[in-house]
Amino acid sequence: VQLVESGGGLVQPGGSLRLSCEASGTIVSILDMGWHRHVPGKQREVVASIGRGAPKYVDSVKGRFTISRDNAKNTVYLQMDSLKLEDTGVYSCYADSVTYVERMQYYTRDLRGQGTQVTVSS
């Protein structure tokens, strides 16, 4: 099982990007999914997460980013609108308490994606 991300790139301020992250494998269930943002010199932060309750966002992205999830596809999305220069960073997805089947055995583990670069620049 692994997480496969897509959708990063270069965009001008005010533009939009949509990130996708799919958990591949024989997935039974996933508790929480979300996105980290990594900026050199700063602490990694969770920009958005979605679990059993309402989605959560870090204050700096509220009203601009939208996280959604397709459980049938084991995929989480991050729609990023009105992007700002300070949104630049490596965005990596995560999935907590992933239950999957491998060789007829059930396992549960946390998964982390490799990351995709988002650059906001004029």
Tab-separated table of N, CA and C in Angstrom:
chain	number	residue	atom	x	y	z
A	1	VAL	N	0.848	-1.179	0.000
A	1	VAL	CA	0.000	0.000	0.000
A	1	VAL	C	0.889	1.236	0.000
A	2	GLN	N	0.418	2.267	-0.692
A	2	GLN	CA	1.156	3.518	-0.724
A	2	GLN	C	0.220	4.646	-1.123
A	3	LEU	N	0.716	5.882	-0.922
A	3	LEU	CA	-0.023	7.056	-1.336
A	3	LEU	C	0.639	7.627	-2.585
A	4	VAL	N	-0.178	7.935	-3.580
A	4	VAL	CA	0.321	8.491	-4.829
A	4	VAL	C	-0.303	9.862	-5.027
A	5	GLU	N	0.565	10.887	-5.073
A	5	GLU	CA	0.082	12.266	-5.167
A	5	GLU	C	0.239	12.794	-6.585
A	6	SER	N	-0.577	13.782	-6.915
A	6	SER	CA	-0.458	14.465	-8.197
A	6	SER	C	-1.072	15.851	-8.080
A	7	GLY	N	-0.686	16.726	-9.024
A	7	GLY	CA	-1.361	18.010	-9.114
A	7	GLY	C	-0.553	19.231	-8.737
A	8	GLY	N	0.665	19.062	-8.282
A	8	GLY	CA	1.469	20.233	-7.944
A	8	GLY	C	1.909	20.979	-9.193
A	9	GLY	N	2.579	22.114	-8.985
A	9	GLY	CA	3.069	22.868	-10.118
A	9	GLY	C	3.308	24.324	-9.786
A	10	LEU	N	3.466	25.109	-10.846
A	10	LEU	CA	3.731	26.546	-10.734
A	10	LEU	C	2.470	27.321	-11.097
A	11	VAL	N	2.126	28.282	-10.262
A	11	VAL	CA	0.919	29.069	-10.514
A	11	VAL	C	1.167	30.507	-10.072
A	12	GLN	N	0.493	31.429	-10.697
A	12	GLN	CA	0.621	32.834	-10.319
A	12	GLN	C	-0.236	33.134	-9.092
A	13	PRO	N	0.108	34.165	-8.354
A	13	PRO	CA	-0.746	34.558	-7.221
A	13	PRO	C	-2.178	34.794	-7.669
A	14	GLY	N	-3.109	34.292	-6.865
A	14	GLY	CA	-4.518	34.394	-7.220
A	14	GLY	C	-5.036	33.208	-7.996
A	15	GLY	N	-4.120	32.360	-8.441
A	15	GLY	CA	-4.511	31.197	-9.225
A	15	GLY	C	-4.961	30.028	-8.370
A	16	SER	N	-5.218	28.901	-9.040
A	16	SER	CA	-5.733	27.712	-8.364
A	16	SER	C	-4.952	26.471	-8.779
A	17	LEU	N	-4.909	25.532	-7.872
A	17	LEU	CA	-4.365	24.204	-8.139
A	17	LEU	C	-5.213	23.188	-7.392
A	18	ARG	N	-5.234	21.982	-7.925
A	18	ARG	CA	-5.937	20.903	-7.237
A	18	ARG	C	-4.983	19.730	-7.056
A	19	LEU	N	-4.785	19.342	-5.819
A	19	LEU	CA	-3.938	18.206	-5.508
A	19	LEU	C	-4.808	16.967	-5.284
A	20	SER	N	-4.265	15.825	-5.688
A	20	SER	CA	-4.947	14.553	-5.470
A	20	SER	C	-3.999	13.586	-4.797
A	21	CYS	N	-4.557	12.700	-4.013
A	21	CYS	CA	-3.739	11.692	-3.336
A	21	CYS	C	-4.562	10.421	-3.213
A	22	GLU	N	-4.092	9.362	-3.838
A	22	GLU	CA	-4.806	8.097	-3.823
A	22	GLU	C	-4.039	7.060	-3.028
A	23	ALA	N	-4.747	6.372	-2.181
A	23	ALA	CA	-4.162	5.245	-1.460
A	23	ALA	C	-4.383	4.002	-2.303
A	24	SER	N	-3.275	3.401	-2.738
A	24	SER	CA	-3.383	2.219	-3.588
A	24	SER	C	-3.217	0.962	-2.748
A	25	GLY	N	-3.791	-0.125	-3.234
A	25	GLY	CA	-3.730	-1.388	-2.513
A	25	GLY	C	-5.135	-1.863	-2.204
A	26	THR	N	-5.239	-2.975	-1.509
A	26	THR	CA	-6.548	-3.512	-1.128
A	26	THR	C	-6.949	-2.880	0.204
A	27	ILE	N	-7.505	-1.686	0.090
A	27	ILE	CA	-7.837	-0.876	1.259
A	27	ILE	C	-9.203	-1.271	1.815
A	28	VAL	N	-9.262	-1.442	3.111
A	28	VAL	CA	-10.538	-1.737	3.770
A	28	VAL	C	-11.143	-0.456	4.333
A	29	SER	N	-10.313	0.309	5.001
A	29	SER	CA	-10.816	1.564	5.581
A	29	SER	C	-9.651	2.505	5.869
A	30	ILE	N	-9.963	3.779	5.946
A	30	ILE	CA	-8.999	4.819	6.308
A	30	ILE	C	-9.674	5.751	7.291
A	31	LEU	N	-9.013	6.040	8.396
A	31	LEU	CA	-9.625	6.892	9.404
A	31	LEU	C	-9.544	8.367	9.006
A	32	ASP	N	-8.366	8.892	8.944
A	32	ASP	CA	-8.170	10.308	8.621
A	32	ASP	C	-7.248	10.464	7.430
A	33	MET	N	-7.509	11.495	6.636
A	33	MET	CA	-6.617	11.856	5.538
A	33	MET	C	-6.407	13.367	5.575
A	34	GLY	N	-5.258	13.773	5.090
A	34	GLY	CA	-4.995	15.211	5.110
A	34	GLY	C	-3.749	15.570	4.349
A	35	TRP	N	-3.366	16.829	4.474
A	35	TRP	CA	-2.216	17.363	3.748
A	35	TRP	C	-1.308	18.141	4.692
A	36	HIS	N	-0.012	17.833	4.601
A	36	HIS	CA	1.016	18.612	5.282
A	36	HIS	C	1.605	19.602	4.294
A	37	ARG	N	2.138	20.675	4.845
A	37	ARG	CA	2.912	21.614	4.027
A	37	ARG	C	4.288	21.771	4.680
A	38	HIS	N	5.307	21.625	3.838
A	38	HIS	CA	6.687	21.723	4.293
A	38	HIS	C	7.320	22.938	3.627
A	39	VAL	N	7.795	23.863	4.456
A	39	VAL	CA	8.490	25.053	3.953
A	39	VAL	C	9.861	25.110	4.619
A	40	PRO	N	10.927	25.229	3.850
A	40	PRO	CA	12.278	25.290	4.442
A	40	PRO	C	12.380	26.357	5.519
A	41	GLY	N	12.914	25.957	6.657
A	41	GLY	CA	13.077	26.910	7.751
A	41	GLY	C	11.869	27.043	8.645
A	42	LYS	N	10.792	26.369	8.293
A	42	LYS	CA	9.576	26.428	9.107
A	42	LYS	C	9.146	25.025	9.517
A	43	GLN	N	8.373	24.957	10.575
A	43	GLN	CA	7.872	23.678	11.037
A	43	GLN	C	6.803	23.169	10.080
A	44	ARG	N	6.806	21.858	9.872
A	44	ARG	CA	5.773	21.267	9.034
A	44	ARG	C	4.416	21.507	9.676
A	45	GLU	N	3.415	21.804	8.853
A	45	GLU	CA	2.077	22.037	9.392
A	45	GLU	C	1.030	21.258	8.605
A	46	VAL	N	-0.041	20.933	9.304
A	46	VAL	CA	-1.185	20.301	8.671
A	46	VAL	C	-2.064	21.413	8.140
A	47	VAL	N	-2.200	21.524	6.849
A	47	VAL	CA	-3.016	22.596	6.287
A	47	VAL	C	-4.487	22.215	6.237
A	48	ALA	N	-4.777	20.929	6.087
A	48	ALA	CA	-6.167	20.498	6.034
A	48	ALA	C	-6.248	19.014	6.354
A	49	SER	N	-7.334	18.617	6.976
A	49	SER	CA	-7.540	17.214	7.291
A	49	SER	C	-9.030	16.918	7.235
A	50	ILE	N	-9.329	15.647	6.980
A	50	ILE	CA	-10.722	15.226	6.912
A	50	ILE	C	-10.818	13.819	7.457
A	51	GLY	N	-11.725	13.654	8.419
A	51	GLY	CA	-11.924	12.351	9.029
A	51	GLY	C	-13.403	12.068	9.129
A	52	ARG	N	-13.845	11.703	10.312
A	52	ARG	CA	-15.264	11.410	10.499
A	52	ARG	C	-16.086	12.665	10.751
A	53	GLY	N	-15.440	13.723	11.182
A	53	GLY	CA	-16.166	14.960	11.460
A	53	GLY	C	-15.984	15.963	10.352
A	54	ALA	N	-16.185	17.216	10.690
A	54	ALA	CA	-16.038	18.283	9.704
A	54	ALA	C	-14.563	18.453	9.333
A	55	PRO	N	-14.303	18.867	8.107
A	55	PRO	CA	-12.914	19.128	7.712
A	55	PRO	C	-12.306	20.221	8.589
A	56	LYS	N	-10.991	20.135	8.753
A	56	LYS	CA	-10.282	21.124	9.552
A	56	LYS	C	-9.228	21.793	8.701
A	57	TYR	N	-8.996	23.071	8.960
A	57	TYR	CA	-8.027	23.841	8.181
A	57	TYR	C	-7.175	24.697	9.115
A	58	VAL	N	-5.940	24.894	8.727
A	58	VAL	CA	-5.114	25.863	9.430
A	58	VAL	C	-5.653	27.255	9.086
A	59	ASP	N	-5.536	28.182	10.009
A	59	ASP	CA	-6.149	29.505	9.816
A	59	ASP	C	-5.717	30.183	8.516
A	60	SER	N	-4.476	30.001	8.127
A	60	SER	CA	-3.949	30.717	6.966
A	60	SER	C	-4.589	30.309	5.642
A	61	VAL	N	-5.296	29.171	5.612
A	61	VAL	CA	-5.896	28.719	4.350
A	61	VAL	C	-7.414	28.689	4.389
A	62	LYS	N	-7.992	29.007	5.534
A	62	LYS	CA	-9.448	28.973	5.657
A	62	LYS	C	-10.088	29.922	4.648
A	63	GLY	N	-11.124	29.418	3.979
A	63	GLY	CA	-11.817	30.221	2.978
A	63	GLY	C	-11.189	30.160	1.600
A	64	ARG	N	-9.994	29.572	1.515
A	64	ARG	CA	-9.302	29.478	0.215
A	64	ARG	C	-9.075	28.038	-0.225
A	65	PHE	N	-8.831	27.161	0.715
A	65	PHE	CA	-8.583	25.758	0.407
A	65	PHE	C	-9.803	24.931	0.802
A	66	THR	N	-10.047	23.877	0.022
A	66	THR	CA	-11.132	22.950	0.333
A	66	THR	C	-10.624	21.530	0.223
A	67	ILE	N	-10.774	20.781	1.293
A	67	ILE	CA	-10.377	19.375	1.271
A	67	ILE	C	-11.623	18.526	1.092
A	68	SER	N	-11.504	17.498	0.290
A	68	SER	CA	-12.611	16.567	0.087
A	68	SER	C	-12.060	15.162	-0.049
A	69	ARG	N	-12.962	14.227	0.008
A	69	ARG	CA	-12.526	12.830	0.055
A	69	ARG	C	-13.527	11.960	-0.685
A	70	ASP	N	-13.017	11.035	-1.470
A	70	ASP	CA	-13.836	10.050	-2.156
A	70	ASP	C	-13.476	8.698	-1.565
A	71	ASN	N	-14.278	8.207	-0.656
A	71	ASN	CA	-13.950	6.954	0.025
A	71	ASN	C	-13.965	5.760	-0.923
A	72	ALA	N	-14.804	5.800	-1.939
A	72	ALA	CA	-14.860	4.690	-2.898
A	72	ALA	C	-13.543	4.574	-3.669
A	73	LYS	N	-12.864	5.709	-3.848
A	73	LYS	CA	-11.593	5.714	-4.577
A	73	LYS	C	-10.399	5.835	-3.647
A	74	ASN	N	-10.661	5.879	-2.329
A	74	ASN	CA	-9.577	6.036	-1.354
A	74	ASN	C	-8.690	7.216	-1.709
A	75	THR	N	-9.335	8.299	-2.086
A	75	THR	CA	-8.619	9.465	-2.577
A	75	THR	C	-9.033	10.718	-1.807
A	76	VAL	N	-8.040	11.546	-1.524
A	76	VAL	CA	-8.299	12.842	-0.900
A	76	VAL	C	-7.830	13.924	-1.856
A	77	TYR	N	-8.568	15.014	-1.894
A	77	TYR	CA	-8.278	16.126	-2.786
A	77	TYR	C	-8.060	17.401	-1.973
A	78	LEU	N	-7.253	18.279	-2.513
A	78	LEU	CA	-7.097	19.601	-1.905
A	78	LEU	C	-7.237	20.627	-3.022
A	79	GLN	N	-8.356	21.324	-3.027
A	79	GLN	CA	-8.578	22.402	-3.984
A	79	GLN	C	-8.033	23.686	-3.363
A	80	MET	N	-7.074	24.282	-4.033
A	80	MET	CA	-6.418	25.479	-3.517
A	80	MET	C	-6.738	26.659	-4.430
A	81	ASP	N	-7.471	27.612	-3.918
A	81	ASP	CA	-7.862	28.799	-4.677
A	81	ASP	C	-7.238	30.040	-4.051
A	82	SER	N	-7.239	31.112	-4.824
A	82	SER	CA	-6.680	32.388	-4.350
A	82	SER	C	-5.304	32.188	-3.734
A	83	LEU	N	-4.472	31.473	-4.435
A	83	LEU	CA	-3.159	31.131	-3.899
A	83	LEU	C	-2.298	32.367	-3.683
A	84	LYS	N	-1.525	32.308	-2.615
A	84	LYS	CA	-0.638	33.400	-2.248
A	84	LYS	C	0.809	32.932	-2.310
A	85	LEU	N	1.715	33.891	-2.344
A	85	LEU	CA	3.135	33.561	-2.390
A	85	LEU	C	3.518	32.659	-1.219
A	86	GLU	N	2.944	32.921	-0.060
A	86	GLU	CA	3.309	32.158	1.135
A	86	GLU	C	2.729	30.746	1.161
A	87	ASP	N	1.943	30.389	0.152
A	87	ASP	CA	1.462	29.007	0.053
A	87	ASP	C	2.507	28.098	-0.592
A	88	THR	N	3.571	28.663	-1.082
A	88	THR	CA	4.628	27.876	-1.701
A	88	THR	C	5.211	26.883	-0.716
A	89	GLY	N	5.402	25.653	-1.181
A	89	GLY	CA	5.980	24.626	-0.328
A	89	GLY	C	5.774	23.252	-0.941
A	90	VAL	N	6.240	22.247	-0.231
A	90	VAL	CA	6.004	20.863	-0.632
A	90	VAL	C	4.791	20.362	0.146
A	91	TYR	N	3.818	19.905	-0.597
A	91	TYR	CA	2.590	19.406	0.014
A	91	TYR	C	2.618	17.872	-0.050
A	92	SER	N	2.457	17.268	1.090
A	92	SER	CA	2.428	15.815	1.135
A	92	SER	C	1.161	15.359	1.839
A	93	CYS	N	0.595	14.307	1.330
A	93	CYS	CA	-0.632	13.803	1.941
A	93	CYS	C	-0.298	12.735	2.980
A	94	TYR	N	-1.256	12.489	3.831
A	94	TYR	CA	-1.095	11.424	4.816
A	94	TYR	C	-2.442	10.726	4.989
A	95	ALA	N	-2.356	9.503	5.459
A	95	ALA	CA	-3.559	8.718	5.752
A	95	ALA	C	-3.277	7.953	7.041
A	96	ASP	N	-4.097	8.160	8.019
A	96	ASP	CA	-3.900	7.520	9.323
A	96	ASP	C	-4.834	6.324	9.512
A	97	SER	N	-4.309	5.334	10.189
A	97	SER	CA	-5.067	4.104	10.485
A	97	SER	C	-5.667	3.513	9.214
A	98	VAL	N	-4.774	3.190	8.289
A	98	VAL	CA	-5.195	2.552	7.039
A	98	VAL	C	-5.244	1.048	7.261
A	99	THR	N	-6.415	0.463	7.127
A	99	THR	CA	-6.568	-0.988	7.239
A	99	THR	C	-6.611	-1.577	5.835
A	100	TYR	N	-5.756	-2.553	5.578
A	100	TYR	CA	-5.684	-3.150	4.248
A	100	TYR	C	-5.450	-4.640	4.363
A	101	VAL	N	-5.616	-5.305	3.229
A	101	VAL	CA	-5.441	-6.757	3.183
A	101	VAL	C	-4.233	-7.064	2.308
A	102	GLU	N	-3.392	-7.912	2.817
A	102	GLU	CA	-2.213	-8.352	2.051
A	102	GLU	C	-1.965	-9.812	2.376
A	103	ARG	N	-1.938	-10.643	1.331
A	103	ARG	CA	-1.747	-12.094	1.520
A	103	ARG	C	-2.731	-12.636	2.544
A	104	MET	N	-3.980	-12.219	2.400
A	104	MET	CA	-5.114	-12.689	3.209
A	104	MET	C	-4.995	-12.317	4.687
A	105	GLN	N	-4.126	-11.355	5.014
A	105	GLN	CA	-3.994	-10.879	6.381
A	105	GLN	C	-4.396	-9.398	6.434
A	106	TYR	N	-5.003	-9.004	7.545
A	106	TYR	CA	-5.361	-7.614	7.750
A	106	TYR	C	-4.235	-6.905	8.494
A	107	TYR	N	-3.946	-5.688	8.024
A	107	TYR	CA	-2.933	-4.847	8.665
A	107	TYR	C	-3.492	-3.439	8.815
A	108	THR	N	-2.938	-2.722	9.756
A	108	THR	CA	-3.292	-1.314	9.923
A	108	THR	C	-2.010	-0.517	10.125
A	109	ARG	N	-1.859	0.561	9.359
A	109	ARG	CA	-0.673	1.400	9.483
A	109	ARG	C	-0.985	2.801	8.994
A	110	ASP	N	-0.103	3.709	9.319
A	110	ASP	CA	-0.203	5.076	8.815
A	110	ASP	C	0.637	5.201	7.546
A	111	LEU	N	0.167	5.996	6.604
A	111	LEU	CA	0.883	6.190	5.359
A	111	LEU	C	1.233	7.666	5.162
A	112	ARG	N	2.361	7.892	4.505
A	112	ARG	CA	2.781	9.259	4.192
A	112	ARG	C	3.182	9.321	2.728
A	113	GLY	N	2.784	10.366	2.028
A	113	GLY	CA	3.131	10.541	0.638
A	113	GLY	C	4.511	11.133	0.466
A	114	GLN	N	4.999	11.102	-0.765
A	114	GLN	CA	6.336	11.606	-1.065
A	114	GLN	C	6.387	13.123	-1.148
A	115	GLY	N	5.283	13.724	-1.482
A	115	GLY	CA	5.223	15.175	-1.574
A	115	GLY	C	5.207	15.665	-3.015
A	116	THR	N	4.547	16.788	-3.222
A	116	THR	CA	4.510	17.430	-4.533
A	116	THR	C	4.739	18.930	-4.332
A	117	GLN	N	5.549	19.509	-5.208
A	117	GLN	CA	5.929	20.917	-5.059
A	117	GLN	C	4.823	21.826	-5.574
A	118	VAL	N	4.486	22.820	-4.774
A	118	VAL	CA	3.568	23.884	-5.181
A	118	VAL	C	4.337	25.193	-5.090
A	119	THR	N	4.434	25.880	-6.211
A	119	THR	CA	5.161	27.149	-6.245
A	119	THR	C	4.216	28.240	-6.726
A	120	VAL	N	4.059	29.247	-5.910
A	120	VAL	CA	3.238	30.402	-6.263
A	120	VAL	C	4.178	31.570	-6.517
A	121	SER	N	4.207	32.000	-7.749
A	121	SER	CA	5.164	33.043	-8.119
A	121	SER	C	4.643	33.826	-9.311
A	122	SER	N	4.969	35.112	-9.333
A	122	SER	CA	4.595	35.942	-10.479
A	122	SER	C	5.744	36.011	-11.479
